[in-house]
Amino acid sequence: MADKSSNPLSDPKRRKAQTMLVHGGMERSQHGETSEAIFFNSGFVYPTSGAAEARFKGEEPGHIYSRFSNPTVEMFQQRAALLEGAEAARGTATGMAAVTTAIMSQVKAGDHIVAARALFGGCRFVVETYMPRWGVESTLVDGRDPENFARAMKPNTKVVFVETPTNPTLELVDLKAVADIAHAHGAVLIVDNVFSTPIWQKPLELGADLVTYSATKHMDGQGRALGGVILGSQELIGGDVHTIIRQTGPSMSPFNAWVLLKGLETLSIRVKAMTESAGKIADFLADHPKIEMLSYPHHASHPQYDLAKRQMSGGSTLVAFTPKGGKAAAFRLADALALIAISNNLGDAKSIISHPATTTHQRFTDAERAEMDITEGLLRLSVGLEDADDLLADLSFALDQV
Ligand SMILES: *Cc1c(COP(=O)(O)O)cnc(C)c1O
């Protein structure tokens, strides 16, 4: 009789990444549905009072309340953990909930955080403005040189937080070097891995302790749902991270978990296609006479090209560049695009261009923007799934108008 229990592919961990993205975490109900089911319920019932007691005591497995666990959210968490190579994961309502929860899980009043200063706006607000309100001080450093982290470490430093490539200039942080510095001082390294995606960069393998994503970006990648996820060891995720989610409620909606599960099925295919187009666009811009600056991790002109090749197995779906002529040129270029939309999301199937100095990074002072290399002419392009030739033609036309 056929028996699949001895089939190596019965073990989810022996499946290749793309297979895990389609099947990982799948748990079918008694109805045998093909697609993952949406368990769109807040609570769960127990057969007896004794069963309820046992579940609350943790003596029997099972769900209690969707603020802390839900079957659809769990399928999403398991699939994300398999992709990342993490022991455990927790979904959150947004990417910012993931970052805030991850940081809060590791600090208390009197502790200190070291972070790279080039961060997504919300992340920088949490580290620089919000945490100090609760007695957790922070030091922001130029993340391009690991020595800057070493110099900023204090006896009470509990967290090092970075994002790489950074938003919006695509500078890199050497994750392995920074992980070693954090660990030598007894701190944990938390990495916001949105810009490289789990397809091109595996921070846990390079020494990170917790990895966060805004699942709103590439994981959904179709502009539909907000979400976030935190990944790491069972000890960190099942411990303080789980407790904060359970007790404070930044939880992921089962519906969003379902949208994101379907997003994960095609994540790798989408990210690869978008990266291929981004590479072509970087080559085109690098040679264009009206371009003053290009930043693309896998383009030989990137100042940290060697690190990019070592740390990331693919370029990026984002390209940062500056046309000659400052803000006026950047606005003229963006306004002449017919296909690429002016918006501030990223990782979407639809290509998006943004002008960070007047939108996402508007609230910073000129000096702060200068420190982050966010010039008046800088544009950030999130490359989508359109035909690359159409994207190149759109950019070429717009550059002619500058
Ligand atoms: C978008 C983003 C976030 C925040 O995610 P939300 O889902 O919008 O809350 C955090 N970090 C990075 C790098 C991002 O791009």
PDB file of N, CA, C and O and ligand atoms in Angstrom, residues 94-96 99 120 123 163 192 194-195 214 216-217 226-227 346, ligand 1:
ATOM      1  N   THR A  94       0.054  45.799  11.469  1.00  0.00           N
ATOM      2  CA  THR A  94       0.796  46.606  10.489  1.00  0.00           C
ATOM      3  C   THR A  94       2.287  46.336  10.665  1.00  0.00           C
ATOM      4  O   THR A  94       2.704  45.705  11.651  1.00  0.00           O
ATOM      5  N   GLY A  95       3.070  46.877   9.743  1.00  0.00           N
ATOM      6  CA  GLY A  95       4.512  46.790   9.890  1.00  0.00           C
ATOM      7  C   GLY A  95       4.995  47.575  11.095  1.00  0.00           C
ATOM      8  O   GLY A  95       5.902  47.151  11.817  1.00  0.00           O
ATOM      9  N   MET A  96       4.385  48.743  11.341  1.00  0.00           N
ATOM     10  CA  MET A  96       4.796  49.535  12.505  1.00  0.00           C
ATOM     11  C   MET A  96       4.475  48.815  13.813  1.00  0.00           C
ATOM     12  O   MET A  96       5.226  48.938  14.787  1.00  0.00           O
ATOM     13  N   VAL A  99       7.391  46.395  14.284  1.00  0.00           N
ATOM     14  CA  VAL A  99       8.627  47.042  14.744  1.00  0.00           C
ATOM     15  C   VAL A  99       8.486  47.462  16.211  1.00  0.00           C
ATOM     16  O   VAL A  99       9.362  47.186  17.042  1.00  0.00           O
ATOM     17  N   PHE A 120      13.062  54.088   8.024  1.00  0.00           N
ATOM     18  CA  PHE A 120      11.694  54.407   7.642  1.00  0.00           C
ATOM     19  C   PHE A 120      11.143  55.390   8.691  1.00  0.00           C
ATOM     20  O   PHE A 120      11.419  55.238   9.883  1.00  0.00           O
ATOM     21  N   CYS A 123       9.655  54.161  11.989  1.00  0.00           N
ATOM     22  CA  CYS A 123      10.637  53.444  12.817  1.00  0.00           C
ATOM     23  C   CYS A 123      11.531  54.449  13.539  1.00  0.00           C
ATOM     24  O   CYS A 123      11.837  54.290  14.719  1.00  0.00           O
ATOM     25  N   GLU A 163      17.846  48.830   9.440  1.00  0.00           N
ATOM     26  CA  GLU A 163      17.095  48.493   8.246  1.00  0.00           C
ATOM     27  C   GLU A 163      18.143  48.511   7.129  1.00  0.00           C
ATOM     28  O   GLU A 163      18.988  49.400   7.114  1.00  0.00           O
ATOM     29  N   ASP A 192      14.789  45.321  10.348  1.00  0.00           N
ATOM     30  CA  ASP A 192      13.607  45.564   9.526  1.00  0.00           C
ATOM     31  C   ASP A 192      14.023  45.224   8.093  1.00  0.00           C
ATOM     32  O   ASP A 192      14.798  45.942   7.474  1.00  0.00           O
ATOM     33  N   VAL A 194      12.301  44.842   5.231  1.00  0.00           N
ATOM     34  CA  VAL A 194      11.323  45.130   4.179  1.00  0.00           C
ATOM     35  C   VAL A 194      11.986  45.389   2.825  1.00  0.00           C
ATOM     36  O   VAL A 194      11.576  44.850   1.803  1.00  0.00           O
ATOM     37  N   PHE A 195      13.027  46.222   2.830  1.00  0.00           N
ATOM     38  CA  PHE A 195      13.574  46.668   1.541  1.00  0.00           C
ATOM     39  C   PHE A 195      14.285  45.571   0.765  1.00  0.00           C
ATOM     40  O   PHE A 195      14.362  45.650  -0.457  1.00  0.00           O
ATOM     41  N   SER A 214       7.032  44.808   7.209  1.00  0.00           N
ATOM     42  CA  SER A 214       5.726  45.335   6.884  1.00  0.00           C
ATOM     43  C   SER A 214       5.217  44.419   5.786  1.00  0.00           C
ATOM     44  O   SER A 214       5.701  44.455   4.653  1.00  0.00           O
ATOM     45  N   THR A 216       2.524  44.628   4.449  1.00  0.00           N
ATOM     46  CA  THR A 216       1.809  45.527   3.542  1.00  0.00           C
ATOM     47  C   THR A 216       2.557  45.668   2.210  1.00  0.00           C
ATOM     48  O   THR A 216       1.934  45.895   1.171  1.00  0.00           O
ATOM     49  N   LYS A 217       3.867  45.570   2.272  1.00  0.00           N
ATOM     50  CA  LYS A 217       4.711  45.826   1.103  1.00  0.00           C
ATOM     51  C   LYS A 217       4.732  44.594   0.202  1.00  0.00           C
ATOM     52  O   LYS A 217       3.699  44.210  -0.298  1.00  0.00           O
ATOM     53  N   LEU A 226      -3.054  45.842   5.081  1.00  0.00           N
ATOM     54  CA  LEU A 226      -1.965  46.160   5.999  1.00  0.00           C
ATOM     55  C   LEU A 226      -1.633  44.917   6.811  1.00  0.00           C
ATOM     56  O   LEU A 226      -2.519  44.113   7.132  1.00  0.00           O
ATOM     57  N   GLY A 227      -0.379  44.790   7.163  1.00  0.00           N
ATOM     58  CA  GLY A 227       0.006  43.672   8.024  1.00  0.00           C
ATOM     59  C   GLY A 227       1.476  43.757   8.366  1.00  0.00           C
ATOM     60  O   GLY A 227       2.226  44.523   7.759  1.00  0.00           O
ATOM     61  N   LEU A 346       5.240  50.865  -1.468  1.00  0.00           N
ATOM     62  CA  LEU A 346       6.332  50.229  -2.202  1.00  0.00           C
ATOM     63  C   LEU A 346       6.104  48.721  -2.211  1.00  0.00           C
ATOM     64  O   LEU A 346       5.291  48.198  -1.458  1.00  0.00           O
TER      65      LEU A 346
HETATM   66  C1  LIG B   1       6.223  50.494   5.294  1.00  0.00           C
HETATM   67  C2  LIG B   1       7.345  50.219   6.202  1.00  0.00           C
HETATM   68  C3  LIG B   1       7.143  50.074   7.574  1.00  0.00           C
HETATM   69  C4  LIG B   1       5.772  50.244   8.204  1.00  0.00           C
HETATM   70  O1  LIG B   1       4.845  49.319   7.726  1.00  0.00           O
HETATM   71  P1  LIG B   1       3.252  49.571   7.777  1.00  0.00           P
HETATM   72  O2  LIG B   1       2.690  48.272   7.329  1.00  0.00           O
HETATM   73  O3  LIG B   1       2.970  50.698   6.839  1.00  0.00           O
HETATM   74  O4  LIG B   1       2.921  49.906   9.178  1.00  0.00           O
HETATM   75  C5  LIG B   1       8.226  49.818   8.370  1.00  0.00           C
HETATM   76  N1  LIG B   1       9.475  49.704   7.858  1.00  0.00           N
HETATM   77  C6  LIG B   1       9.721  49.832   6.535  1.00  0.00           C
HETATM   78  C7  LIG B   1      11.105  49.706   6.039  1.00  0.00           C
HETATM   79  C8  LIG B   1       8.664  50.090   5.664  1.00  0.00           C
HETATM   80  O5  LIG B   1       8.902  50.223   4.365  1.00  0.00           O
END
